[in-house]
Amino acid sequence: MTGLRFLGFDLGASTPDANTIRLFCEKLTQAGALEVVFADFDWQLKERGYLAMGGQIVDATLVAAPKQRNTAPEKEAIKAGKTANEIWPDEPARAAQKDTDARWTLKLRKGKALSERQAGYRHRHPELLL
């Protein structure tokens, strides 16, 4: 809804579909005008007090990632900031599949490891937990 309002559309007006927008972008590219349009768009954003930066996160949605299954030395190397190619120099296929920038986070208090004693206590006394 916010994106529609930003572009000047409302729910009652007809809006272009994805295919129409794609064809329009292709025609702008063929005419060599796409860079000019984006430069003008950036200028208009700056005039309104917005500053778009490269690599800026717009939507930080949490998604499930596959388990890495790294060994303890590999985990330490990742925490030290080494790249996948530095950790696995002889295994380029393995290095290509590893995401060394990924980090754990908590969402709604999930993902936290519990000892067996804590898990048993939570199971027996759920009324005490918030």
JSON list of C-alpha atoms in Angstrom, two decimals, residues 14-107:
[
{"chain": "A", "resi": 14, "resn": "SER", "atom": "CA", "xyz": [-5.95, 0.87, -12.55]},
{"chain": "A", "resi": 15, "resn": "THR", "atom": "CA", "xyz": [-2.29, -0.01, -12.09]},
{"chain": "A", "resi": 16, "resn": "PRO", "atom": "CA", "xyz": [0.09, -1.66, -14.57]},
{"chain": "A", "resi": 17, "resn": "ASP", "atom": "CA", "xyz": [0.88, -5.36, -14.13]},
{"chain": "A", "resi": 18, "resn": "ALA", "atom": "CA", "xyz": [4.40, -6.82, -13.97]},
{"chain": "A", "resi": 19, "resn": "ASN", "atom": "CA", "xyz": [4.51, -7.65, -17.68]},
{"chain": "A", "resi": 20, "resn": "THR", "atom": "CA", "xyz": [3.59, -4.08, -18.67]},
{"chain": "A", "resi": 21, "resn": "ILE", "atom": "CA", "xyz": [6.32, -2.69, -16.42]},
{"chain": "A", "resi": 22, "resn": "ARG", "atom": "CA", "xyz": [8.86, -5.19, -17.82]},
{"chain": "A", "resi": 23, "resn": "LEU", "atom": "CA", "xyz": [8.03, -4.25, -21.42]},
{"chain": "A", "resi": 24, "resn": "PHE", "atom": "CA", "xyz": [8.24, -0.55, -20.55]},
{"chain": "A", "resi": 25, "resn": "CYS", "atom": "CA", "xyz": [11.70, -1.06, -18.98]},
{"chain": "A", "resi": 26, "resn": "GLU", "atom": "CA", "xyz": [12.86, -2.98, -22.06]},
{"chain": "A", "resi": 27, "resn": "LYS", "atom": "CA", "xyz": [11.75, -0.13, -24.34]},
{"chain": "A", "resi": 28, "resn": "LEU", "atom": "CA", "xyz": [13.52, 2.41, -22.12]},
{"chain": "A", "resi": 29, "resn": "THR", "atom": "CA", "xyz": [16.68, 0.29, -22.25]},
{"chain": "A", "resi": 30, "resn": "GLN", "atom": "CA", "xyz": [16.53, -0.03, -26.04]},
{"chain": "A", "resi": 31, "resn": "ALA", "atom": "CA", "xyz": [16.08, 3.74, -26.35]},
{"chain": "A", "resi": 32, "resn": "GLY", "atom": "CA", "xyz": [19.03, 4.34, -24.00]},
{"chain": "A", "resi": 33, "resn": "ALA", "atom": "CA", "xyz": [16.82, 6.33, -21.63]},
{"chain": "A", "resi": 34, "resn": "LEU", "atom": "CA", "xyz": [16.78, 4.02, -18.59]},
{"chain": "A", "resi": 35, "resn": "GLU", "atom": "CA", "xyz": [19.85, 5.62, -16.97]},
{"chain": "A", "resi": 36, "resn": "VAL", "atom": "CA", "xyz": [18.35, 9.08, -17.45]},
{"chain": "A", "resi": 37, "resn": "VAL", "atom": "CA", "xyz": [15.07, 7.99, -15.86]},
{"chain": "A", "resi": 38, "resn": "PHE", "atom": "CA", "xyz": [16.84, 6.50, -12.83]},
{"chain": "A", "resi": 39, "resn": "ALA", "atom": "CA", "xyz": [19.05, 9.57, -12.45]},
{"chain": "A", "resi": 40, "resn": "ASP", "atom": "CA", "xyz": [15.92, 11.74, -12.44]},
{"chain": "A", "resi": 41, "resn": "PHE", "atom": "CA", "xyz": [14.26, 9.38, -9.95]},
{"chain": "A", "resi": 42, "resn": "ASP", "atom": "CA", "xyz": [17.29, 9.63, -7.61]},
{"chain": "A", "resi": 43, "resn": "TRP", "atom": "CA", "xyz": [17.21, 13.42, -7.92]},
{"chain": "A", "resi": 44, "resn": "GLN", "atom": "CA", "xyz": [13.51, 13.50, -6.99]},
{"chain": "A", "resi": 45, "resn": "LEU", "atom": "CA", "xyz": [14.16, 11.28, -3.97]},
{"chain": "A", "resi": 46, "resn": "LYS", "atom": "CA", "xyz": [16.95, 13.60, -2.79]},
{"chain": "A", "resi": 47, "resn": "GLU", "atom": "CA", "xyz": [14.70, 16.64, -3.25]},
{"chain": "A", "resi": 48, "resn": "ARG", "atom": "CA", "xyz": [12.18, 15.03, -0.89]},
{"chain": "A", "resi": 49, "resn": "GLY", "atom": "CA", "xyz": [14.84, 14.23, 1.71]},
{"chain": "A", "resi": 50, "resn": "TYR", "atom": "CA", "xyz": [15.43, 10.54, 0.91]},
{"chain": "A", "resi": 51, "resn": "LEU", "atom": "CA", "xyz": [18.86, 9.09, 0.27]},
{"chain": "A", "resi": 52, "resn": "ALA", "atom": "CA", "xyz": [18.97, 5.69, -1.45]},
{"chain": "A", "resi": 53, "resn": "MET", "atom": "CA", "xyz": [22.26, 3.89, -0.93]},
{"chain": "A", "resi": 54, "resn": "GLY", "atom": "CA", "xyz": [23.59, 0.80, -2.70]},
{"chain": "A", "resi": 55, "resn": "GLY", "atom": "CA", "xyz": [23.20, -2.40, -0.74]},
{"chain": "A", "resi": 56, "resn": "GLN", "atom": "CA", "xyz": [20.65, -0.90, 1.62]},
{"chain": "A", "resi": 57, "resn": "ILE", "atom": "CA", "xyz": [18.24, -3.39, 3.22]},
{"chain": "A", "resi": 58, "resn": "VAL", "atom": "CA", "xyz": [14.65, -2.47, 2.56]},
{"chain": "A", "resi": 59, "resn": "ASP", "atom": "CA", "xyz": [12.89, -5.59, 3.87]},
{"chain": "A", "resi": 60, "resn": "ALA", "atom": "CA", "xyz": [14.73, -7.59, 6.52]},
{"chain": "A", "resi": 61, "resn": "THR", "atom": "CA", "xyz": [12.63, -10.75, 6.42]},
{"chain": "A", "resi": 62, "resn": "LEU", "atom": "CA", "xyz": [13.98, -13.73, 8.33]},
{"chain": "A", "resi": 63, "resn": "VAL", "atom": "CA", "xyz": [14.10, -16.89, 6.23]},
{"chain": "A", "resi": 64, "resn": "ALA", "atom": "CA", "xyz": [15.08, -20.43, 7.19]},
{"chain": "A", "resi": 65, "resn": "ALA", "atom": "CA", "xyz": [18.52, -21.38, 5.93]},
{"chain": "A", "resi": 66, "resn": "PRO", "atom": "CA", "xyz": [19.93, -24.88, 5.51]},
{"chain": "A", "resi": 67, "resn": "LYS", "atom": "CA", "xyz": [22.14, -26.13, 8.33]},
{"chain": "A", "resi": 68, "resn": "GLN", "atom": "CA", "xyz": [25.81, -25.63, 7.60]},
{"chain": "A", "resi": 69, "resn": "ARG", "atom": "CA", "xyz": [27.17, -28.62, 9.60]},
{"chain": "A", "resi": 70, "resn": "ASN", "atom": "CA", "xyz": [30.61, -27.08, 10.09]},
{"chain": "A", "resi": 71, "resn": "THR", "atom": "CA", "xyz": [33.27, -28.57, 12.35]},
{"chain": "A", "resi": 72, "resn": "ALA", "atom": "CA", "xyz": [34.55, -26.67, 15.39]},
{"chain": "A", "resi": 73, "resn": "PRO", "atom": "CA", "xyz": [37.73, -25.41, 13.62]},
{"chain": "A", "resi": 74, "resn": "GLU", "atom": "CA", "xyz": [35.63, -24.30, 10.64]},
{"chain": "A", "resi": 75, "resn": "LYS", "atom": "CA", "xyz": [33.25, -22.42, 12.95]},
{"chain": "A", "resi": 76, "resn": "GLU", "atom": "CA", "xyz": [36.18, -20.63, 14.59]},
{"chain": "A", "resi": 77, "resn": "ALA", "atom": "CA", "xyz": [37.58, -19.66, 11.19]},
{"chain": "A", "resi": 78, "resn": "ILE", "atom": "CA", "xyz": [34.18, -18.27, 10.16]},
{"chain": "A", "resi": 79, "resn": "LYS", "atom": "CA", "xyz": [33.92, -16.28, 13.40]},
{"chain": "A", "resi": 80, "resn": "ALA", "atom": "CA", "xyz": [37.44, -14.95, 12.75]},
{"chain": "A", "resi": 81, "resn": "GLY", "atom": "CA", "xyz": [36.17, -13.46, 9.49]},
{"chain": "A", "resi": 82, "resn": "LYS", "atom": "CA", "xyz": [37.83, -15.78, 6.97]},
{"chain": "A", "resi": 83, "resn": "THR", "atom": "CA", "xyz": [36.17, -16.26, 3.60]},
{"chain": "A", "resi": 84, "resn": "ALA", "atom": "CA", "xyz": [34.91, -19.62, 2.35]},
{"chain": "A", "resi": 85, "resn": "ASN", "atom": "CA", "xyz": [37.77, -19.82, -0.16]},
{"chain": "A", "resi": 86, "resn": "GLU", "atom": "CA", "xyz": [40.29, -19.32, 2.65]},
{"chain": "A", "resi": 87, "resn": "ILE", "atom": "CA", "xyz": [38.71, -22.03, 4.81]},
{"chain": "A", "resi": 88, "resn": "TRP", "atom": "CA", "xyz": [38.24, -24.61, 2.01]},
{"chain": "A", "resi": 89, "resn": "PRO", "atom": "CA", "xyz": [40.94, -23.77, -0.59]},
{"chain": "A", "resi": 90, "resn": "ASP", "atom": "CA", "xyz": [41.05, -27.34, -1.99]},
{"chain": "A", "resi": 91, "resn": "GLU", "atom": "CA", "xyz": [37.25, -27.69, -2.19]},
{"chain": "A", "resi": 92, "resn": "PRO", "atom": "CA", "xyz": [35.84, -24.91, -4.42]},
{"chain": "A", "resi": 93, "resn": "ALA", "atom": "CA", "xyz": [32.43, -26.62, -4.77]},
{"chain": "A", "resi": 94, "resn": "ARG", "atom": "CA", "xyz": [32.05, -26.79, -0.99]},
{"chain": "A", "resi": 95, "resn": "ALA", "atom": "CA", "xyz": [33.24, -23.21, -0.57]},
{"chain": "A", "resi": 96, "resn": "ALA", "atom": "CA", "xyz": [30.65, -22.02, -3.11]},
{"chain": "A", "resi": 97, "resn": "GLN", "atom": "CA", "xyz": [27.84, -23.58, -1.06]},
{"chain": "A", "resi": 98, "resn": "LYS", "atom": "CA", "xyz": [28.87, -22.07, 2.29]},
{"chain": "A", "resi": 99, "resn": "ASP", "atom": "CA", "xyz": [27.46, -18.79, 3.54]},
{"chain": "A", "resi": 100, "resn": "THR", "atom": "CA", "xyz": [30.14, -17.46, 5.87]},
{"chain": "A", "resi": 101, "resn": "ASP", "atom": "CA", "xyz": [28.26, -14.17, 6.40]},
{"chain": "A", "resi": 102, "resn": "ALA", "atom": "CA", "xyz": [25.19, -15.87, 7.92]},
{"chain": "A", "resi": 103, "resn": "ARG", "atom": "CA", "xyz": [24.59, -15.40, 11.65]},
{"chain": "A", "resi": 104, "resn": "TRP", "atom": "CA", "xyz": [22.12, -16.79, 14.17]},
{"chain": "A", "resi": 105, "resn": "THR", "atom": "CA", "xyz": [19.35, -14.64, 15.55]},
{"chain": "A", "resi": 106, "resn": "LEU", "atom": "CA", "xyz": [16.41, -15.11, 17.87]},
{"chain": "A", "resi": 107, "resn": "LYS", "atom": "CA", "xyz": [12.85, -14.62, 16.74]}
]
